[in-house]
Each structure stands twice: as structure tokens, then as C-alpha cells.
């Protein structure tokens, strides 16, 4: 039988991490308030995927807009579920904490392991997307070595900001979130005045059926919504997490959804379909079409780079938080539980190294479709903690644990959890065989890690009892 260790109620309400108290003398560590927590959610959702995804889903036709609408509803359902869970479990780790509380160590480990994979593979994908916009400013696509170097620099700069402390992470995140709204609002609102239905292309461009096209495009688009759980994962760094995590999650997701839908529609209506399919910087192409010349596209490329670096900054923090929470419980190596300046430094370093290696591998193995391949792998791995989190909520509701659920919202929360679970299952189906195959290999590799770590944990507990 697996013993689940829970945090005392006083610690849950305060959100203080009992394993890692913050020193008042550490001026580089600072808890996030509601504005920065919301910026973390929005900054990670509107990371960089939106700047490239209109071109990624264009081959499916405008039916991908239907997928976007369905995906938005699913993302909001997930956000509401995470908000509910965070009210009762306001601790660093998010999906890991929920799965472990409900189902024990192994489920918690799977959530932590798969989410960790999602974060560093996402960082590699974001760096690839950022290079596409860097190419507008400094042509690097002609050289594989230059492309790889640019992608690595874009990953390591945010990692260095994280190592400087949470104080700097929050500042970078807030500035980047504000700056990224400029190009997105410019295209989302201004593009509607230049909208031409002739640019939309066919409703269904591929050979697959309507349901298959919606599922396939939604699987790619999910990447643009990864991050709804950002505040929940970093709950230990948020002030008054029982209240602010849920609010930040909902506000950030709704704000991102509005901009996403308007921005994608505007790009589809301003850039000709045949050009959009092959575009590496669709928002730049949209602005160039709106105003003529190349100055607008260059300006958007600059702001898109700021946005993506900001997203890499936030995702790098998240990539270290879940292993940190698991390491505190003996399910990840102890090194991941070490913090400096409020940041798990080992987690940051290991993550950026793995993301760098993956980036180099994908470019050297063949650069065609690198972004789409990485996106689909993260789509599958992200659904594992999503499924486990929604299943945990269903478990808490069905088992009648009054300390973990709100009885007055029982029916509504049950419906939301069921919708979020079904939505996550649908995304697994839409990921495609190749992505599921690669994702399962990543996931099963963790079983050996769990076997080793759980054996060490039991040995240590046995020694302690003696």
C-alpha cells in the first residue's frame, strides 16, 4: 500500500513550502501577486506558438478555426478544474500534487515525469519557432550551424535569468507579457479591417474527413494552450495561492483565448492561403500585407522574439517546479530539490541541457517539420498530467471528501471535470500515431526511474524506522 503524505492545513492555506522556507534575507526570491501570476499564465499560453501556428494549421483549411473554438472551450474547462484543485491543494507541483494526493506515488510520479518532458520539449519547440522570426531580422536559415546556434542562445538566455532568482523571473515575465500584446492586438484588431475572404482558401484542404481534420489541427493547436496550469504548478511561489491561483488561471486563459481567436482569424483573412502554408513568420506577413513594405513585419518579428523569450523564461521556471515537488517527496533525485534565490537551480540546468540536445538532434536529423514534430510530442505528454488531474478531481468528488471539494458546486464541478477528461482523451487521439509512439517511449523510460527512486525511498524509510 502506498502512503500519501499530505501537507498540514496551515501550510496548505498559506502556500508556504514546508520543505523549503524562503529566507527573508534573500532579496532575489519574491512571491508572485495576482498580476504576475496572471502574466505567468498568459505569458506561457501566449508564448510563441500563436506566432507560428496559423501557418502550421493552414494545410488543414479554415476548418482549423472550428478546432480552435472547440479547443478554447476545452482549455477553459481545464482552467476551471485547475482553479478548483488549487483552492484545496495550493502547493508547488500542480498536477503532480493532485495525482499523488488522489492515487499515490506512482500516479504522482507519472504526472511529474510527463509534465517535465512537456516543459523541456516545449522549450525546444519554442526556440525553433523563435528562430523563424529571428530569420526576418538576421537571415540564419541558410546555415544549419547558424540556425542551431541561434536556437541554443534563445534557450540559454532565459535559463540564466531564472538562475538569477524569482525576482527577475517575475519582472521579465511581466514586461514580456505586456510587449507581446502589441503585435497580437495590432493583427487581431487591425487585421479585421483588411480582411479578404478570398485569402481563406478551402474549408477543408486535406484528404481526411471533417472530424479527422478537426482532431489533427486541434492536436497541433493544443501547444498554443499549454500553460493553463502555470499558476497551479508554481502555487508555492504565489501569494495567497488558495485564492490567487484560480483567479490567475481563469483570467489568463480567457484573455489568451480572446486574442488567439481574433489573431488567427485575422491572419487567415490577410495572408493568401498558398503563402500562409509555407510561411515561417505569418504575423509578419500579415502586417506586411496590411501596411505594405517590410517595416511592419520587422517590428512584429522583434516583438514576437520578445514574446517567445518571455515564454521561455516562464516555461524554464515551470520545468524545474514539478521535479522539485517530486524530489521533496523522494520521487525524483534529491538534487532537484535544491533551491537558490527561490529557483530550483538543478532543474533549470538539466532542463535547458536536455532541450538543447533535442534541438540539435532535430535540426541535424532533418529540419523539415521540426516545430510540428516537437509540438505533437508535447501534445501527448501534456495530456497525461491533464488526464490525471481531472481524474483526481473526479475521484475527490465521487469519494465525498468534503475537505477537498465544494459541496455547493458538486454538480457543476463534476460536469467540468468530465468535460476536461473527455477533452484530454480526444487530444490523445488527435496527436497521431507517431507522436503517441514517441511520447510513450518518453513516458515508459520514466518507469525505470520510478522503480529506482521508490526502492531508495523505501530503503530510507526502513532505515529510519530502525
CSV table of C-alpha atoms in Angstrom, one decimal:
chain,number,residue,atom,x,y,z
A,1,UNK,CA,0.0,0.0,0.0
A,2,UNK,CA,1.3,3.5,-0.9
A,3,UNK,CA,1.3,6.0,1.9
A,4,UNK,CA,0.5,9.5,0.8
A,5,UNK,CA,1.9,12.3,2.9
A,6,UNK,CA,-0.3,15.4,3.0
A,7,UNK,CA,0.6,18.9,3.9
A,8,UNK,CA,-0.8,20.2,7.2
A,9,UNK,CA,-3.8,22.5,6.7
A,10,UNK,CA,-2.0,25.6,8.0
A,11,UNK,CA,0.7,25.1,5.3
A,12,UNK,CA,-1.9,24.5,2.6
A,13,UNK,CA,-3.7,27.7,3.4
A,14,UNK,CA,-0.6,29.8,3.4
A,15,UNK,CA,1.0,28.1,0.4
A,16,UNK,CA,4.3,28.1,2.2
A,17,UNK,CA,6.5,25.2,1.2
A,18,UNK,CA,7.4,23.4,4.4
A,19,UNK,CA,10.4,21.7,2.8
A,20,UNK,CA,12.0,24.9,1.5
A,21,UNK,CA,11.4,28.0,3.6
A,22,UNK,CA,12.4,31.2,2.0
A,23,UNK,CA,14.9,33.4,3.8
A,24,UNK,CA,13.9,37.0,4.3
A,25,UNK,CA,17.4,38.0,3.6
A,26,UNK,CA,17.2,36.5,0.1
A,27,UNK,CA,16.4,39.6,-1.9
A,28,UNK,CA,16.4,37.7,-5.2
A,29,UNK,CA,13.4,35.5,-4.2
A,30,UNK,CA,10.0,37.0,-4.2
A,31,UNK,CA,6.4,35.6,-4.2
A,32,UNK,CA,4.1,36.5,-7.1
A,33,UNK,CA,1.0,38.5,-6.7
A,34,UNK,CA,-2.2,38.2,-8.8
A,35,UNK,CA,-0.9,40.4,-11.7
A,36,UNK,CA,2.4,38.5,-12.1
A,37,UNK,CA,0.6,35.1,-11.6
A,38,UNK,CA,-1.9,36.1,-14.4
A,39,UNK,CA,1.0,37.3,-16.5
A,40,UNK,CA,2.7,33.9,-16.0
A,41,UNK,CA,-0.4,32.1,-17.2
A,42,UNK,CA,-0.9,34.4,-20.2
A,43,UNK,CA,2.8,34.6,-20.9
A,44,UNK,CA,3.2,30.8,-21.1
A,45,UNK,CA,-0.1,30.3,-23.0
A,46,UNK,CA,0.7,33.1,-25.5
A,47,UNK,CA,4.3,32.0,-25.6
A,48,UNK,CA,5.3,31.7,-29.2
A,49,UNK,CA,3.1,29.1,-30.6
A,50,UNK,CA,0.5,31.6,-31.7
A,51,UNK,CA,3.1,33.4,-33.9
A,52,UNK,CA,3.7,30.3,-35.9
A,53,UNK,CA,0.6,28.1,-35.5
A,54,UNK,CA,-1.6,29.9,-38.1
A,55,UNK,CA,0.8,28.6,-40.7
A,56,UNK,CA,1.0,25.1,-39.1
A,57,UNK,CA,-2.7,24.5,-39.3
A,58,UNK,CA,-3.3,26.3,-42.7
A,59,UNK,CA,-2.8,23.0,-44.6
A,60,UNK,CA,-6.0,21.7,-42.9
A,61,UNK,CA,-8.0,24.7,-44.2
A,62,UNK,CA,-10.3,27.1,-42.3
A,63,UNK,CA,-11.8,24.1,-40.6
A,64,UNK,CA,-9.0,24.6,-38.1
A,65,UNK,CA,-10.9,27.6,-36.8
A,66,UNK,CA,-13.6,25.2,-35.7
A,67,UNK,CA,-10.9,23.3,-33.9
A,68,UNK,CA,-9.7,26.5,-32.3
A,69,UNK,CA,-13.2,27.2,-30.9
A,70,UNK,CA,-13.6,23.7,-29.6
A,71,UNK,CA,-10.1,23.8,-28.1
A,72,UNK,CA,-10.8,27.1,-26.4
A,73,UNK,CA,-13.9,25.6,-24.7
A,74,UNK,CA,-11.8,22.6,-23.6
A,75,UNK,CA,-8.9,24.9,-22.3
A,76,UNK,CA,-11.4,26.9,-20.3
A,77,UNK,CA,-12.8,23.7,-18.7
A,78,UNK,CA,-9.3,22.6,-17.8
A,79,UNK,CA,-8.5,26.0,-16.4
A,80,UNK,CA,-11.6,25.8,-14.2
A,81,UNK,CA,-10.7,22.3,-13.0
A,82,UNK,CA,-7.1,23.5,-12.1
A,83,UNK,CA,-8.6,26.5,-10.3
A,84,UNK,CA,-10.8,24.2,-8.2
A,85,UNK,CA,-7.9,21.9,-7.4
A,86,UNK,CA,-5.6,24.7,-6.5
A,87,UNK,CA,-8.1,26.0,-3.9
A,88,UNK,CA,-7.7,22.8,-1.9
A,89,UNK,CA,-4.1,22.0,-2.8
A,90,UNK,CA,-2.2,25.3,-3.1
A,91,UNK,CA,1.3,23.9,-3.3
A,92,UNK,CA,4.1,23.9,-5.8
A,93,UNK,CA,3.8,21.0,-8.3
A,94,UNK,CA,0.2,21.3,-9.7
A,95,UNK,CA,-0.8,18.1,-11.5
A,96,UNK,CA,1.9,16.1,-9.6
A,97,UNK,CA,0.3,17.2,-6.2
A,98,UNK,CA,-3.2,16.4,-7.3
A,99,UNK,CA,-2.4,13.0,-8.8
A,100,UNK,CA,-0.4,11.9,-5.8
A,101,UNK,CA,-3.0,13.0,-3.3
A,102,UNK,CA,-5.6,11.1,-5.2
A,103,UNK,CA,-3.9,7.9,-6.4
A,104,UNK,CA,-0.5,7.6,-4.7
A,105,UNK,CA,3.2,7.9,-5.5
A,106,UNK,CA,3.2,6.1,-8.9
A,107,UNK,CA,0.4,8.3,-10.4
A,108,UNK,CA,2.1,11.4,-9.0
A,109,UNK,CA,5.4,10.4,-10.5
A,110,UNK,CA,3.9,9.8,-13.9
A,111,UNK,CA,2.3,13.3,-13.8
A,112,UNK,CA,5.6,14.8,-12.8
A,113,UNK,CA,7.7,12.9,-15.3
A,114,UNK,CA,5.3,13.6,-18.3
A,115,UNK,CA,4.9,17.2,-17.3
A,116,UNK,CA,8.7,17.6,-17.1
A,117,UNK,CA,9.0,16.1,-20.5
A,118,UNK,CA,6.4,18.5,-21.8
A,119,UNK,CA,8.2,21.5,-20.5
A,120,UNK,CA,11.7,20.9,-21.9
A,121,UNK,CA,10.3,19.6,-25.2
A,122,UNK,CA,8.2,22.7,-25.3
A,123,UNK,CA,11.2,24.9,-24.8
A,124,UNK,CA,12.9,23.2,-27.8
A,125,UNK,CA,9.8,23.9,-29.9
A,126,UNK,CA,9.6,27.5,-28.8
A,127,UNK,CA,13.2,28.0,-29.7
A,128,UNK,CA,12.6,26.6,-33.2
A,129,UNK,CA,9.6,29.0,-33.6
A,130,UNK,CA,11.7,31.9,-32.4
A,131,UNK,CA,14.4,31.2,-34.9
A,132,UNK,CA,11.7,31.6,-37.7
A,133,UNK,CA,11.1,35.2,-36.6
A,134,UNK,CA,14.8,35.9,-35.9
A,135,UNK,CA,15.3,34.9,-39.6
A,136,UNK,CA,13.2,38.0,-40.5
A,137,UNK,CA,15.8,40.2,-38.8
A,138,UNK,CA,19.0,38.2,-39.3
A,139,UNK,CA,19.0,35.6,-42.0
A,140,UNK,CA,20.2,32.3,-40.5
A,141,UNK,CA,18.2,29.7,-42.4
A,142,UNK,CA,20.9,29.3,-45.0
A,143,UNK,CA,23.2,27.6,-42.4
A,144,UNK,CA,22.3,24.7,-40.2
A,145,UNK,CA,25.1,25.6,-37.8
A,146,UNK,CA,23.8,29.2,-37.5
A,147,UNK,CA,20.2,28.1,-37.0
A,148,UNK,CA,21.3,25.7,-34.2
A,149,UNK,CA,23.4,28.4,-32.5
A,150,UNK,CA,20.5,30.9,-32.6
A,151,UNK,CA,18.1,28.3,-31.1
A,152,UNK,CA,20.6,27.5,-28.3
A,153,UNK,CA,21.2,31.1,-27.4
A,154,UNK,CA,17.4,31.7,-27.2
A,155,UNK,CA,17.1,28.8,-24.8
A,156,UNK,CA,20.1,29.7,-22.5
A,157,UNK,CA,19.4,33.4,-22.0
A,158,UNK,CA,16.1,32.7,-20.2
A,159,UNK,CA,17.8,30.0,-18.2
A,160,UNK,CA,20.4,32.5,-17.0
A,161,UNK,CA,17.6,34.9,-16.0
A,162,UNK,CA,16.0,32.0,-13.9
A,163,UNK,CA,19.2,31.3,-12.2
A,164,UNK,CA,19.3,34.9,-11.1
A,165,UNK,CA,16.2,34.4,-9.0
A,166,UNK,CA,12.4,34.6,-9.0
A,167,UNK,CA,12.5,38.3,-8.6
A,168,UNK,CA,14.0,38.6,-12.0
A,169,UNK,CA,11.8,35.9,-13.5
A,170,UNK,CA,8.7,37.8,-12.4
A,171,UNK,CA,10.0,41.1,-13.8
A,172,UNK,CA,10.9,39.6,-17.2
A,173,UNK,CA,7.6,37.8,-17.4
A,174,UNK,CA,5.5,40.9,-16.8
A,175,UNK,CA,7.4,43.1,-19.3
A,176,UNK,CA,7.3,40.4,-22.0
A,177,UNK,CA,3.6,39.8,-21.5
A,178,UNK,CA,2.9,43.5,-21.9
A,179,UNK,CA,5.1,43.8,-25.0
A,180,UNK,CA,3.6,40.7,-26.7
A,181,UNK,CA,0.2,42.3,-26.7
A,182,UNK,CA,1.2,45.0,-29.1
A,183,UNK,CA,1.8,42.8,-32.2
A,184,UNK,CA,-1.1,40.4,-31.3
A,185,UNK,CA,-3.6,43.2,-30.9
A,186,UNK,CA,-2.3,45.0,-34.0
A,187,UNK,CA,-3.0,42.0,-36.1
A,188,UNK,CA,-6.1,40.7,-34.2
A,189,UNK,CA,-7.9,44.1,-34.3
A,190,UNK,CA,-6.3,45.9,-37.2
A,191,UNK,CA,-6.3,42.8,-39.4
A,192,UNK,CA,-10.1,42.7,-39.4
A,193,UNK,CA,-10.1,45.9,-41.4
A,194,UNK,CA,-8.0,44.3,-44.1
A,195,UNK,CA,-9.9,41.0,-44.1
A,196,UNK,CA,-10.4,39.4,-47.5
A,197,UNK,CA,-12.4,36.2,-47.6
A,198,UNK,CA,-10.6,35.2,-50.9
A,199,UNK,CA,-7.5,34.6,-48.7
A,200,UNK,CA,-9.2,32.0,-46.6
A,201,UNK,CA,-8.7,29.1,-49.0
A,202,UNK,CA,-10.7,25.9,-48.8
A,203,UNK,CA,-12.7,25.0,-45.8
A,204,UNK,CA,-11.1,21.5,-45.7
A,205,UNK,CA,-7.8,21.4,-47.5
A,206,UNK,CA,-6.6,17.9,-46.7
A,207,UNK,CA,-7.8,14.4,-47.7
A,208,UNK,CA,-9.0,13.4,-44.2
A,209,UNK,CA,-12.7,13.7,-43.1
A,210,UNK,CA,-14.0,16.7,-41.2
A,211,UNK,CA,-13.7,15.0,-37.8
A,212,UNK,CA,-10.1,13.9,-38.6
A,213,UNK,CA,-9.1,17.4,-39.8
A,214,UNK,CA,-10.5,19.0,-36.6
A,215,UNK,CA,-8.8,16.5,-34.4
A,216,UNK,CA,-5.5,16.7,-36.2
A,217,UNK,CA,-5.4,20.5,-36.2
A,218,UNK,CA,-6.6,20.7,-32.6
A,219,UNK,CA,-3.6,18.4,-31.6
A,220,UNK,CA,-1.2,21.0,-33.1
A,221,UNK,CA,-3.2,23.9,-31.6
A,222,UNK,CA,-3.1,22.5,-28.1
A,223,UNK,CA,0.5,23.6,-28.0
A,224,UNK,CA,-0.7,27.2,-28.0
A,225,UNK,CA,-2.8,26.5,-24.9
A,226,UNK,CA,-0.2,24.7,-22.9
A,227,UNK,CA,0.4,26.7,-19.8
A,228,UNK,CA,-3.2,26.9,-18.4
A,229,UNK,CA,-1.7,25.1,-15.3
A,230,UNK,CA,1.2,27.5,-14.9
A,231,UNK,CA,-0.1,29.2,-11.7
A,232,UNK,CA,-1.0,25.9,-10.2
A,233,UNK,CA,2.4,24.4,-10.9
A,234,UNK,CA,4.0,27.5,-9.2
A,235,UNK,CA,1.5,27.8,-6.4
A,236,UNK,CA,4.2,27.7,-3.8
A,237,UNK,CA,5.6,31.0,-5.2
A,238,UNK,CA,2.2,32.7,-5.4
A,239,UNK,CA,0.9,34.9,-2.5
A,240,UNK,CA,-2.4,33.6,-1.1
A,241,UNK,CA,-2.5,30.7,-3.6
A,242,UNK,CA,-5.8,29.3,-2.5
A,243,UNK,CA,-7.4,32.5,-3.9
A,244,UNK,CA,-5.0,33.8,-6.5
A,245,UNK,CA,-4.1,30.7,-8.4
A,246,UNK,CA,-7.6,30.0,-9.5
A,247,UNK,CA,-8.2,33.6,-10.4
A,248,UNK,CA,-5.0,33.9,-12.3
A,249,UNK,CA,-5.7,30.7,-14.2
A,250,UNK,CA,-9.2,31.8,-15.4
A,251,UNK,CA,-8.2,35.4,-16.2
A,252,UNK,CA,-5.1,34.3,-18.1
A,253,UNK,CA,-6.9,31.6,-20.1
A,254,UNK,CA,-9.8,33.9,-21.1
A,255,UNK,CA,-7.5,36.7,-22.1
A,256,UNK,CA,-5.3,34.4,-24.2
A,257,UNK,CA,-8.4,32.7,-25.8
A,258,UNK,CA,-9.8,36.1,-27.0
A,259,UNK,CA,-6.6,37.2,-28.6
A,260,UNK,CA,-5.9,33.8,-30.1
A,261,UNK,CA,-9.3,33.5,-31.9
A,262,UNK,CA,-9.2,37.1,-33.3
A,263,UNK,CA,-5.5,36.9,-34.2
A,264,UNK,CA,-5.8,33.6,-36.1
A,265,UNK,CA,-8.9,34.7,-38.0
A,266,UNK,CA,-7.2,38.0,-38.9
A,267,UNK,CA,-4.1,36.1,-40.3
A,268,UNK,CA,-6.2,33.7,-42.3
A,269,UNK,CA,-8.0,36.7,-43.8
A,270,UNK,CA,-5.0,38.9,-44.7
A,271,UNK,CA,-2.4,36.3,-45.9
A,272,UNK,CA,-3.2,34.3,-49.0
A,273,UNK,CA,-3.7,30.6,-48.2
A,274,UNK,CA,-1.0,29.3,-50.6
A,275,UNK,CA,1.5,31.7,-49.0
A,276,UNK,CA,0.4,31.0,-45.4
A,277,UNK,CA,1.0,27.3,-45.8
A,278,UNK,CA,4.8,27.9,-46.4
A,279,UNK,CA,5.2,30.9,-44.1
A,280,UNK,CA,7.7,30.8,-41.3
A,281,UNK,CA,6.5,34.2,-39.8
A,282,UNK,CA,2.8,34.5,-40.5
A,283,UNK,CA,2.2,37.5,-38.3
A,284,UNK,CA,4.9,39.4,-40.0
A,285,UNK,CA,3.4,38.5,-43.4
A,286,UNK,CA,0.0,39.7,-42.2
A,287,UNK,CA,1.4,43.1,-41.1
A,288,UNK,CA,3.3,43.5,-44.4
A,289,UNK,CA,0.1,42.8,-46.3
A,290,UNK,CA,-1.8,45.3,-44.2
A,291,UNK,CA,0.7,48.2,-44.5
A,292,UNK,CA,2.9,47.3,-47.4
A,293,UNK,CA,6.7,47.1,-47.4
A,294,UNK,CA,8.7,45.2,-44.8
A,295,UNK,CA,8.9,47.6,-41.8
A,296,UNK,CA,5.8,46.3,-40.1
A,297,UNK,CA,6.8,42.7,-40.4
A,298,UNK,CA,10.3,43.6,-39.0
A,299,UNK,CA,8.7,45.3,-36.0
A,300,UNK,CA,6.4,42.4,-35.4
A,301,UNK,CA,9.3,40.0,-35.6
A,302,UNK,CA,11.1,41.9,-32.9
A,303,UNK,CA,8.1,41.8,-30.6
A,304,UNK,CA,7.5,38.2,-31.3
A,305,UNK,CA,11.0,37.4,-30.3
A,306,UNK,CA,10.5,39.3,-27.0
A,307,UNK,CA,7.3,37.3,-26.5
A,308,UNK,CA,9.0,34.0,-27.1
A,309,UNK,CA,11.9,34.8,-24.9
A,310,UNK,CA,9.4,35.7,-22.2
A,311,UNK,CA,7.6,32.4,-22.7
A,312,UNK,CA,10.9,30.5,-22.5
A,313,UNK,CA,11.6,32.4,-19.3
A,314,UNK,CA,8.3,31.2,-17.7
A,315,UNK,CA,8.5,27.7,-19.1
A,316,UNK,CA,12.0,27.3,-17.7
A,317,UNK,CA,10.7,28.1,-14.3
A,318,UNK,CA,7.8,25.6,-14.6
A,319,UNK,CA,10.2,22.9,-15.9
A,320,UNK,CA,12.0,23.0,-12.6
A,321,UNK,CA,9.0,23.3,-10.3
A,322,UNK,CA,7.4,19.9,-10.8
A,323,UNK,CA,10.6,17.9,-10.4
A,324,UNK,CA,11.3,20.0,-7.3
A,325,UNK,CA,8.0,19.0,-5.8
A,326,UNK,CA,8.6,15.3,-6.6
A,327,UNK,CA,12.2,15.4,-5.3
A,328,UNK,CA,10.9,16.7,-1.9
A,329,UNK,CA,8.8,13.5,-1.7
A,330,UNK,CA,11.7,11.2,-2.7
A,331,UNK,CA,10.4,10.5,-6.2
A,332,UNK,CA,13.0,12.5,-8.1
A,333,UNK,CA,16.7,12.7,-7.4
A,334,UNK,CA,17.4,14.9,-4.3
A,335,UNK,CA,19.5,17.3,-6.4
A,336,UNK,CA,16.2,18.6,-8.0
A,337,UNK,CA,15.0,19.8,-4.5
A,338,UNK,CA,17.8,22.3,-4.1
A,339,UNK,CA,16.9,26.0,-4.4
A,340,UNK,CA,18.8,29.2,-4.7
A,341,UNK,CA,17.2,32.6,-4.9
A,342,UNK,CA,13.8,30.9,-4.9
A,343,UNK,CA,14.6,28.8,-8.0
A,344,UNK,CA,15.4,25.0,-8.2
A,345,UNK,CA,18.7,25.5,-10.0
A,346,UNK,CA,19.4,21.9,-10.8
A,347,UNK,CA,16.1,21.5,-12.5
A,348,UNK,CA,16.7,24.6,-14.6
A,349,UNK,CA,20.1,23.4,-15.7
A,350,UNK,CA,19.1,19.8,-16.5
A,351,UNK,CA,16.1,21.1,-18.5
A,352,UNK,CA,17.9,23.6,-20.6
A,353,UNK,CA,20.6,20.9,-21.4
A,354,UNK,CA,18.0,18.4,-22.5
A,355,UNK,CA,16.1,20.9,-24.6
A,356,UNK,CA,19.4,21.9,-26.2
A,357,UNK,CA,20.3,18.4,-27.1
A,358,UNK,CA,16.8,17.7,-28.5
A,359,UNK,CA,17.1,20.9,-30.6
A,360,UNK,CA,20.4,19.9,-32.0
A,361,UNK,CA,19.2,16.4,-32.8
A,362,UNK,CA,16.1,17.5,-34.6
A,363,UNK,CA,17.9,20.0,-36.8
A,364,UNK,CA,20.7,17.6,-37.7
A,365,UNK,CA,18.3,14.7,-38.4
A,366,UNK,CA,16.4,16.9,-40.8
A,367,UNK,CA,14.9,20.3,-40.2
A,368,UNK,CA,11.7,19.9,-42.2
A,369,UNK,CA,8.7,19.9,-39.8
A,370,UNK,CA,10.8,20.3,-36.7
A,371,UNK,CA,8.3,22.5,-35.0
A,372,UNK,CA,5.3,20.3,-35.8
A,373,UNK,CA,7.1,17.2,-34.6
A,374,UNK,CA,8.0,18.7,-31.3
A,375,UNK,CA,4.6,20.2,-30.8
A,376,UNK,CA,2.8,16.9,-31.3
A,377,UNK,CA,5.1,15.1,-28.8
A,378,UNK,CA,4.3,17.7,-26.2
A,379,UNK,CA,0.6,17.4,-27.0
A,380,UNK,CA,0.7,13.8,-26.0
A,381,UNK,CA,2.9,14.2,-22.9
A,382,UNK,CA,0.8,17.1,-21.7
A,383,UNK,CA,-2.4,15.1,-21.7
A,384,UNK,CA,-1.0,12.7,-19.1
A,385,UNK,CA,-0.9,15.2,-16.2
A,386,UNK,CA,-4.2,16.7,-17.6
A,387,UNK,CA,-5.9,13.4,-17.5
A,388,UNK,CA,-4.5,12.5,-14.1
A,389,UNK,CA,-5.5,15.9,-12.7
A,390,UNK,CA,-9.1,15.7,-14.0
A,391,UNK,CA,-9.3,12.1,-12.8
A,392,UNK,CA,-8.1,13.3,-9.4
A,393,UNK,CA,-10.9,15.9,-9.3
A,394,UNK,CA,-13.5,13.2,-10.3
A,395,UNK,CA,-12.1,11.0,-7.5
A,396,UNK,CA,-12.4,13.7,-4.9
A,397,UNK,CA,-15.9,14.5,-6.0
A,398,UNK,CA,-17.1,10.9,-6.2
A,399,UNK,CA,-15.5,9.9,-2.9
A,400,UNK,CA,-17.2,12.7,-1.0
A,401,UNK,CA,-14.1,14.1,0.6
A,402,UNK,CA,-15.6,17.3,2.0
A,403,UNK,CA,-12.2,18.8,2.8
A,404,UNK,CA,-11.2,18.6,-0.9
A,405,UNK,CA,-14.5,19.6,-2.7
A,406,UNK,CA,-17.1,22.4,-2.5
A,407,UNK,CA,-20.4,20.6,-1.9
A,408,UNK,CA,-22.4,23.6,-3.2
A,409,UNK,CA,-20.7,23.3,-6.6
A,410,UNK,CA,-20.7,19.5,-6.7
A,411,UNK,CA,-22.7,19.0,-9.9
A,412,UNK,CA,-21.0,21.9,-11.8
A,413,UNK,CA,-17.5,20.7,-10.8
A,414,UNK,CA,-18.4,17.1,-11.8
A,415,UNK,CA,-19.6,18.3,-15.3
A,416,UNK,CA,-16.5,20.4,-15.8
A,417,UNK,CA,-14.1,17.6,-14.7
A,418,UNK,CA,-15.9,15.1,-17.0
A,419,UNK,CA,-15.7,17.5,-20.0
A,420,UNK,CA,-12.0,18.2,-19.3
A,421,UNK,CA,-11.2,14.5,-19.1
A,422,UNK,CA,-13.1,13.7,-22.3
A,423,UNK,CA,-11.4,16.7,-24.0
A,424,UNK,CA,-7.9,15.4,-22.9
A,425,UNK,CA,-8.7,11.9,-24.3
A,426,UNK,CA,-9.8,13.4,-27.6
A,427,UNK,CA,-6.4,15.2,-27.8
A,428,UNK,CA,-4.6,12.0,-27.3
A,429,UNK,CA,-6.4,10.6,-30.3
A,430,UNK,CA,-5.7,13.6,-32.4
A,431,UNK,CA,-1.9,13.6,-31.7
A,432,UNK,CA,-1.3,10.9,-34.3
A,433,UNK,CA,0.4,7.6,-34.2
A,434,UNK,CA,4.0,9.0,-34.5
A,435,UNK,CA,3.5,11.4,-31.6
A,436,UNK,CA,1.9,8.8,-29.4
A,437,UNK,CA,4.7,6.4,-30.2
A,438,UNK,CA,7.5,8.8,-29.3
A,439,UNK,CA,5.6,10.1,-26.3
A,440,UNK,CA,5.0,6.6,-24.9
A,441,UNK,CA,8.7,5.9,-25.2
A,442,UNK,CA,9.5,9.0,-23.2
A,443,UNK,CA,6.8,8.1,-20.7
A,444,UNK,CA,7.9,4.4,-20.2
A,445,UNK,CA,11.5,5.4,-19.8
A,446,UNK,CA,10.3,7.0,-16.6
A,447,UNK,CA,9.0,3.7,-15.2
A,448,UNK,CA,12.6,2.6,-14.6
A,449,UNK,CA,13.4,5.9,-12.9
A,450,UNK,CA,10.4,5.4,-10.6
A,451,UNK,CA,11.5,1.8,-9.8
A,452,UNK,CA,14.9,3.1,-8.7
A,453,UNK,CA,13.6,6.1,-6.8
A,454,UNK,CA,10.8,4.2,-5.0
A,455,UNK,CA,13.2,1.5,-3.9
A,456,UNK,CA,15.6,4.1,-2.5
A,457,UNK,CA,12.7,5.8,-0.7
A,458,UNK,CA,11.5,2.6,0.9
A,459,UNK,CA,15.1,1.7,1.9
A,460,UNK,CA,15.5,5.1,3.6
A,461,UNK,CA,12.1,4.8,5.4
A,462,UNK,CA,13.0,1.3,6.6
A,463,UNK,CA,16.4,2.6,7.9
A,464,UNK,CA,14.5,5.5,9.7
A,465,UNK,CA,12.1,3.1,11.5
A,466,UNK,CA,15.1,1.0,12.7
